[in-house]
Coordinates of C-alpha atoms and ligand atoms in Angstrom, one line a residue:
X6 CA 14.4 10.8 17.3
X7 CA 14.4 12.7 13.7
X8 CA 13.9 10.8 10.7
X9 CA 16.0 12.0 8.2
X10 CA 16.7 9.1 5.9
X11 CA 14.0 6.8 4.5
X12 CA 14.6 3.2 2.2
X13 CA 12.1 2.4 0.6
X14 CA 11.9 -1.6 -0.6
X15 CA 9.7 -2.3 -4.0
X16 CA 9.7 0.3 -6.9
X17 CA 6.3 -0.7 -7.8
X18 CA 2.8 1.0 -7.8
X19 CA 3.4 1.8 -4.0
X20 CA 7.0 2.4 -3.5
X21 CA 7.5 5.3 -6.7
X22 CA 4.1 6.7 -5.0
X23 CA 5.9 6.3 -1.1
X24 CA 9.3 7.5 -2.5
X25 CA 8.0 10.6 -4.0
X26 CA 6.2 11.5 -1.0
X27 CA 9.3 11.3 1.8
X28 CA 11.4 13.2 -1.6
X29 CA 8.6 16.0 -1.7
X30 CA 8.7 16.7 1.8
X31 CA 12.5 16.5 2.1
X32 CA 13.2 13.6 3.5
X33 CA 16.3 12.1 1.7
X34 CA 15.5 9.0 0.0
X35 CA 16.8 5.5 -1.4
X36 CA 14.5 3.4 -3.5
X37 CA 15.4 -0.1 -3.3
X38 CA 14.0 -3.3 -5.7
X39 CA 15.3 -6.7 -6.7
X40 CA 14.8 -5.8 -10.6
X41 CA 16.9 -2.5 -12.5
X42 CA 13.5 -2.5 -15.3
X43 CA 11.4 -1.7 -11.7
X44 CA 13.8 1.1 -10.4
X45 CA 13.9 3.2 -14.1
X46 CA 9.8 2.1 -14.3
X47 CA 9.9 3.7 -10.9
X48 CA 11.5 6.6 -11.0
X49 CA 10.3 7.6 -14.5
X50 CA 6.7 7.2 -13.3
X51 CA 7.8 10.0 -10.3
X52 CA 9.2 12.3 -12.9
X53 CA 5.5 12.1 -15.0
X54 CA 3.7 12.5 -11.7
X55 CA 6.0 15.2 -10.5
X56 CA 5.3 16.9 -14.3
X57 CA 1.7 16.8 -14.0
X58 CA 1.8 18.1 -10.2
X59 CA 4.0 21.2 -11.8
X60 CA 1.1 21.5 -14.7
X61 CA -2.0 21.5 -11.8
X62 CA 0.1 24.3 -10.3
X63 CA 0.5 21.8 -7.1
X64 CA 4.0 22.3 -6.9
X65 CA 6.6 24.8 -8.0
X66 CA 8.8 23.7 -11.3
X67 CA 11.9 23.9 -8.5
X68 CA 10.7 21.5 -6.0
X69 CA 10.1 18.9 -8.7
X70 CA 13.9 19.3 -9.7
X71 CA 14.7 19.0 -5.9
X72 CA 12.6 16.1 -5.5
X73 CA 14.2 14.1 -8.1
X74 CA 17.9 15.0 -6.7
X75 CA 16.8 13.7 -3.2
X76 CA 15.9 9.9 -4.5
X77 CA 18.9 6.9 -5.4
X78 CA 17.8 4.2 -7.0
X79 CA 19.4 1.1 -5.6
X80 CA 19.6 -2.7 -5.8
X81 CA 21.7 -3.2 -3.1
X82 CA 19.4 -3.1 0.4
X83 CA 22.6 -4.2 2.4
X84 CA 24.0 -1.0 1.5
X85 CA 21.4 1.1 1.5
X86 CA 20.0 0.1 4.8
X87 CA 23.2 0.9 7.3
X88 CA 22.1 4.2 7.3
X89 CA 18.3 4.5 7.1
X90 CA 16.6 6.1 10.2
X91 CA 12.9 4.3 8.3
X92 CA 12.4 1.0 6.0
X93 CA 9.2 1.5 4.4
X94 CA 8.6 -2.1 2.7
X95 CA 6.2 -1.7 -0.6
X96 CA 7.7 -5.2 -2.0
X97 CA 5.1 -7.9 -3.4
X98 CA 2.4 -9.2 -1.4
X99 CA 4.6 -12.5 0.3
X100 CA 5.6 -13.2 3.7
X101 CA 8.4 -15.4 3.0
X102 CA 9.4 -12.5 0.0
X103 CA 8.8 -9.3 3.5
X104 CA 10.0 -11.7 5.8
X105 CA 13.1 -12.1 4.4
X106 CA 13.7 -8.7 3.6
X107 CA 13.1 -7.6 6.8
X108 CA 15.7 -10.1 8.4
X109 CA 18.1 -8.9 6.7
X110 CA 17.8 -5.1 7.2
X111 CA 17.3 -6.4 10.9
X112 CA 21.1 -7.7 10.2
X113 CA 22.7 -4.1 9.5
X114 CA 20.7 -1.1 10.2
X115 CA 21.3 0.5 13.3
X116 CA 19.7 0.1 16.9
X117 CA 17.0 3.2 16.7
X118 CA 16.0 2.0 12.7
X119 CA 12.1 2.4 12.6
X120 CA 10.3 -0.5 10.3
X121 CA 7.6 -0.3 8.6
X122 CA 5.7 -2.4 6.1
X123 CA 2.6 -0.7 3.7
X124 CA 1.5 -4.7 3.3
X125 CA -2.7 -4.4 2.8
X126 CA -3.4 -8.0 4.0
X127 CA -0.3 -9.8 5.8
X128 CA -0.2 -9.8 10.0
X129 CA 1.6 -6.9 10.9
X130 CA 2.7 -8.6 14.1
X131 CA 3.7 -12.1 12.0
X132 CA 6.2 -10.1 10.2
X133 CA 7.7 -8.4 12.5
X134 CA 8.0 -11.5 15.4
X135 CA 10.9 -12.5 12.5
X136 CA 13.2 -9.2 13.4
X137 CA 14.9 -8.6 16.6
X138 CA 13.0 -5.3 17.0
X139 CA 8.9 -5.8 17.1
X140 CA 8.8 -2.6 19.3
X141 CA 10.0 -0.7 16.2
X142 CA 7.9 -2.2 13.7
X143 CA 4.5 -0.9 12.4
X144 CA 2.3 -0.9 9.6
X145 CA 2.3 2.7 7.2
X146 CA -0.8 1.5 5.0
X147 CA -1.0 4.0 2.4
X148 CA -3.1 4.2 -0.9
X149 CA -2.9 4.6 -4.3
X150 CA -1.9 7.1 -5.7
X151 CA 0.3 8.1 -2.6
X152 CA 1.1 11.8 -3.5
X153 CA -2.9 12.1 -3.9
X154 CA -4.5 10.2 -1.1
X155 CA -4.6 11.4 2.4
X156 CA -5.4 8.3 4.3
X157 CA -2.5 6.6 6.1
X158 CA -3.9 3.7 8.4
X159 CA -1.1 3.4 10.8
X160 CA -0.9 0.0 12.3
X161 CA 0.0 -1.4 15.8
X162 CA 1.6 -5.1 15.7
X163 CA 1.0 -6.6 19.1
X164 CA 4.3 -5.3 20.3
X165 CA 4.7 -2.2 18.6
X166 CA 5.5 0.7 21.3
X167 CA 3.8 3.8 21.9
X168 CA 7.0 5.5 20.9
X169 CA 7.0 4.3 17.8
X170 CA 3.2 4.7 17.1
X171 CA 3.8 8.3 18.1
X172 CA 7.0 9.1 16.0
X173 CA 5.4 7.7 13.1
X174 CA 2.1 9.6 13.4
X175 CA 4.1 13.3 13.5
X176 CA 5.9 11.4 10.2
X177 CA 2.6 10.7 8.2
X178 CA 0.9 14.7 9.6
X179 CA 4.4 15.9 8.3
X180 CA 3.9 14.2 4.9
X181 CA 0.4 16.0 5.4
X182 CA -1.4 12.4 5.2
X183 CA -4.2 11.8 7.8
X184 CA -3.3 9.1 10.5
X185 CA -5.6 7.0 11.7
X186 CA -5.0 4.4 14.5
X187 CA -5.6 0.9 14.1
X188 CA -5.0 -1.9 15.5
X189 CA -3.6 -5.6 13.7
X190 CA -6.7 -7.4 12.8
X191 CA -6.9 -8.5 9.3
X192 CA -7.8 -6.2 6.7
X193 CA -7.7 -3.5 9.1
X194 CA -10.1 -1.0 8.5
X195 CA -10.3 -0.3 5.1
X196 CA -10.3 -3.8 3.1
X197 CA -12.2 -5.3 6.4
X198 CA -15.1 -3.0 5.1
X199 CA -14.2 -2.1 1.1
X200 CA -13.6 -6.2 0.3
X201 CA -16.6 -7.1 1.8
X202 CA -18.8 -4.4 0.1
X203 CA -17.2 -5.3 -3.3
X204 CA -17.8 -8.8 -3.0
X205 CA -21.3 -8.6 -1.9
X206 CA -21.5 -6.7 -5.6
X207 CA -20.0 -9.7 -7.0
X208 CA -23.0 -12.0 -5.5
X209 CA -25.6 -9.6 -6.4
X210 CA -24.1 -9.9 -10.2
X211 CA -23.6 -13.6 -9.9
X212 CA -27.1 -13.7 -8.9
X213 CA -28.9 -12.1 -11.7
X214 CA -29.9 -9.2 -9.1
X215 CA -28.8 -6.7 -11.5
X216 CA -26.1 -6.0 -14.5
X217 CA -22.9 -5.0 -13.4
X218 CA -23.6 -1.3 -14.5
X219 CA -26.7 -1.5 -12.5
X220 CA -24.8 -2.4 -9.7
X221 CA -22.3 0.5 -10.4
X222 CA -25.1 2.8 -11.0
X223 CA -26.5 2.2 -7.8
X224 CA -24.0 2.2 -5.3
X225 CA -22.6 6.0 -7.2
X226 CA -26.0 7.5 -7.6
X227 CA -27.3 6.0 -4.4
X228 CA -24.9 6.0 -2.1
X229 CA -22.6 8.9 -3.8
X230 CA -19.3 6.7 -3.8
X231 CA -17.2 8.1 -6.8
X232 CA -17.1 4.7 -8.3
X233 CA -19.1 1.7 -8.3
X234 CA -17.8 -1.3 -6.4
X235 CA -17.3 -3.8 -9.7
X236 CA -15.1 -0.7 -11.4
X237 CA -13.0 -0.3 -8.2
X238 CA -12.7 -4.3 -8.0
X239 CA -11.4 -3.9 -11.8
X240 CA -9.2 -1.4 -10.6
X241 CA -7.4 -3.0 -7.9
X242 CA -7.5 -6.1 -9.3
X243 CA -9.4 -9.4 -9.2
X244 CA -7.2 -11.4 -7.8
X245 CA -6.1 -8.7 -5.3
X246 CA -9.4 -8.7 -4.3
X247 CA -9.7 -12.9 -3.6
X248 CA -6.8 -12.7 -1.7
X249 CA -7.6 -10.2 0.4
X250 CA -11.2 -12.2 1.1
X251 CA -9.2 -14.8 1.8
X252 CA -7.3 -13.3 4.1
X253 CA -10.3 -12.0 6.2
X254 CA -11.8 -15.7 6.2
X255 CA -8.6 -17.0 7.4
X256 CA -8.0 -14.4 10.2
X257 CA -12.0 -13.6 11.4
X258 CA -13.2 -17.1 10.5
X259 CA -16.7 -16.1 9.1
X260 CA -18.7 -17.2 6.4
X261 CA -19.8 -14.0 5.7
X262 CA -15.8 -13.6 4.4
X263 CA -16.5 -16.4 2.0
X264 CA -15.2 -15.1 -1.0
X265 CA -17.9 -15.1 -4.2
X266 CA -17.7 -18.5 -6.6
X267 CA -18.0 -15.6 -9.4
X268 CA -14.6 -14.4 -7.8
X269 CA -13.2 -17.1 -8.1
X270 CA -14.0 -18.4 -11.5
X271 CA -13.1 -14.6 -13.3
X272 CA -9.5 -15.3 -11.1
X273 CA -9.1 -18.8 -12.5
X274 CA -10.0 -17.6 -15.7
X275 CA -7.5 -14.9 -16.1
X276 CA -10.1 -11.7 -16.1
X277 CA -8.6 -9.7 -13.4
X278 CA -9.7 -6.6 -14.5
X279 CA -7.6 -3.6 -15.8
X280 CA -4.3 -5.3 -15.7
X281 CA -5.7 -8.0 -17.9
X282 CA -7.9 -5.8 -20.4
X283 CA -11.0 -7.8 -18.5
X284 CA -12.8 -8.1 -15.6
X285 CA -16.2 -6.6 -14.9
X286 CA -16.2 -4.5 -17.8
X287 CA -13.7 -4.4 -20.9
X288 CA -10.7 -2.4 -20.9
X289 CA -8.8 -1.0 -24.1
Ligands
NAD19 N1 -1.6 -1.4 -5.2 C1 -2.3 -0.9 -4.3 O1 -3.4 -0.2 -4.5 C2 -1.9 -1.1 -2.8 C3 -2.5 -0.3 -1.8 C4 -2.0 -0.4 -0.5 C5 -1.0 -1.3 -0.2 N2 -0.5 -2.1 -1.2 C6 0.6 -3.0 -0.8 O2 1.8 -2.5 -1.2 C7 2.7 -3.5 -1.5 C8 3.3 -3.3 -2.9 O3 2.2 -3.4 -3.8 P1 2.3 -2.8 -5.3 O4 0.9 -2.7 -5.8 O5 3.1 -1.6 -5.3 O6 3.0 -4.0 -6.0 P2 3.9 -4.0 -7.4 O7 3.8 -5.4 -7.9 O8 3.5 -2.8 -8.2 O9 5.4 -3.7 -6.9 C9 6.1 -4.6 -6.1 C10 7.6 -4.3 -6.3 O10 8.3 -5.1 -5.4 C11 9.5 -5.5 -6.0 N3 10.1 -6.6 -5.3 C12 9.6 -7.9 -5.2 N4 10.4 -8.6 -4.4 C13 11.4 -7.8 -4.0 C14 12.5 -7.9 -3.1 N5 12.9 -9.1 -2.6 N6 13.3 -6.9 -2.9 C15 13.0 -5.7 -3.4 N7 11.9 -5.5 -4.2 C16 11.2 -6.5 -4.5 C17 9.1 -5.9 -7.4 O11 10.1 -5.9 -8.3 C18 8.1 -4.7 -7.7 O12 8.8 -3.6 -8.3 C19 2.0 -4.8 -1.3 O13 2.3 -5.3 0.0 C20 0.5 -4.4 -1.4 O14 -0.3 -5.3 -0.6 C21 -0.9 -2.0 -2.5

């Protein structure tokens, strides 16, 4: 089967970094979100990423102009789903919200339609048990920024079949990401090991152990990680973060996924790092 045109569902942080991608490496393209302020946020943060790919002498000043012209914004996923060959979903972190999204490109897209979700946390094999087509539904985790990163954790629902695990594994080399195989545990690989680290950082603060640039310091200078645990934790997002723990204690059902009362009190306070100007550190 060729995959030849992609929808991609939410316009947000993932989805202008997912439609870019497919767009740079020809893949024809329709970006799809509930809100119009999303789509121009969207695709006006793709032109300023293409820009500064074009500066960095990543890509030529013509493929950035052909990029573009291969991506439709639309609010209208009835429409834009009769003829997609792949769903990517990149739409909030909800079930009911994926769920529903999901049943109803289920309703119209054709028999061979691939879907997949880029959800970081949610069962891949919960979402799609509510399509007709669980053989054809995976998980394309991808990171942020997508046209940067490399990593694509590809991930197998319970029913998901080896043709599909295959075609979407010759996608993600084409989009020259690295696949790696996993299987639908919570947090899969990477928040299943990042969360867990990050909010061990969180009791060492909470504790007194050591300030939170200590804690930084330690885990760059020691351990060589680019950035300490409480920055990336800013970064993502606080209550990103909880969730996630939240997630793994739910789905692994150990206390050693019982999310940090610090965690939880910066949440209910409204520090959630960057986002909020406030989290570990202070943000301008
Ligand atoms: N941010 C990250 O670093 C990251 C990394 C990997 C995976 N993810 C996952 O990617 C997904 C998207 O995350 P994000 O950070 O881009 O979120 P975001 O909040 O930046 O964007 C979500 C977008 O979905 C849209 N949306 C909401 N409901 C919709 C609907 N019914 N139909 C169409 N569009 C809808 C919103 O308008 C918004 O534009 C989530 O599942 C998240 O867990 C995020």
């Amino acid at each position: 089967m060729t995959i030849e045109n992609v929808v991609v569902i939410g316009a947000g942080t993932m989805g202008n970094g997912i439609a870019h991608t497919f767009a740079q490496f020809g893949y024809t393209v329709t970006l799809v979100d509930v809100s119009t302020e999303s789509l121009h946020r969207g695709v006006s943060t793709i032109e300023k990423n293409l820009d500064r790919q074009v500066k960095k002498a990543i890509i030529e000043e013509t493929v950035k102009s052909e990029t573009l012209s291969r991506i439709t914004p639309s609010v209208n996923l009835e429409n834009a789903a009769v003829n997609a060959d792949l769903i990517i979903e990149a739409a909030s972190e909800n079930f009911e919200i994926k769920a529903s999204l999901f049943k109803l490109a289920d309703s119209v897209c054709k028999p061979h339609t691939i879907f997949a979700s880029n959800t970081s946390s949610i069962s891949i094999t919960s979402i799609a048990a509510v399509t007709s087509r669980a053989d054809k539904f995976i998980g394309m985790h991808f990171f942020n920024p997508v046209p940067l990163m490399k990593l694509c954790e590809i991930v197998r629902g319970y029913s998901t079949s080896d043709e599909t695990y295959s075609i979407i594994e010759t996608l993600a080399q084409k989009l020259q990401k690295t696949p790696v195989n996993v299987q639908d545990y919570p947090g899969f690989i990477s928040n299943r090991i990042l969360m867990p680290m990050i909010n061990e950082a969180i009791f060492c603060l909470m504790e007194g152990v050591a300030s939170a640039e200590d804690i930084d310091t330690v885990m760059k200078l020691g351990m060589n990680h680019p950035m300490g645990p409480l920055t990336l934790a800013d970064f993502i997002g606080l209550d990103v973060c909880l969730s996630i723990m939240e997630v793994l204690y739910d789905g692994l059902g150990d206390s050693k996924y019982r999310a940090c009362p610090l965690l939880r009190k910066m949440v209910a306070a409204g520090c959630l790092g960057r986002k909020s100007g406030k989290g570990f550190f202070t943000y301008a």
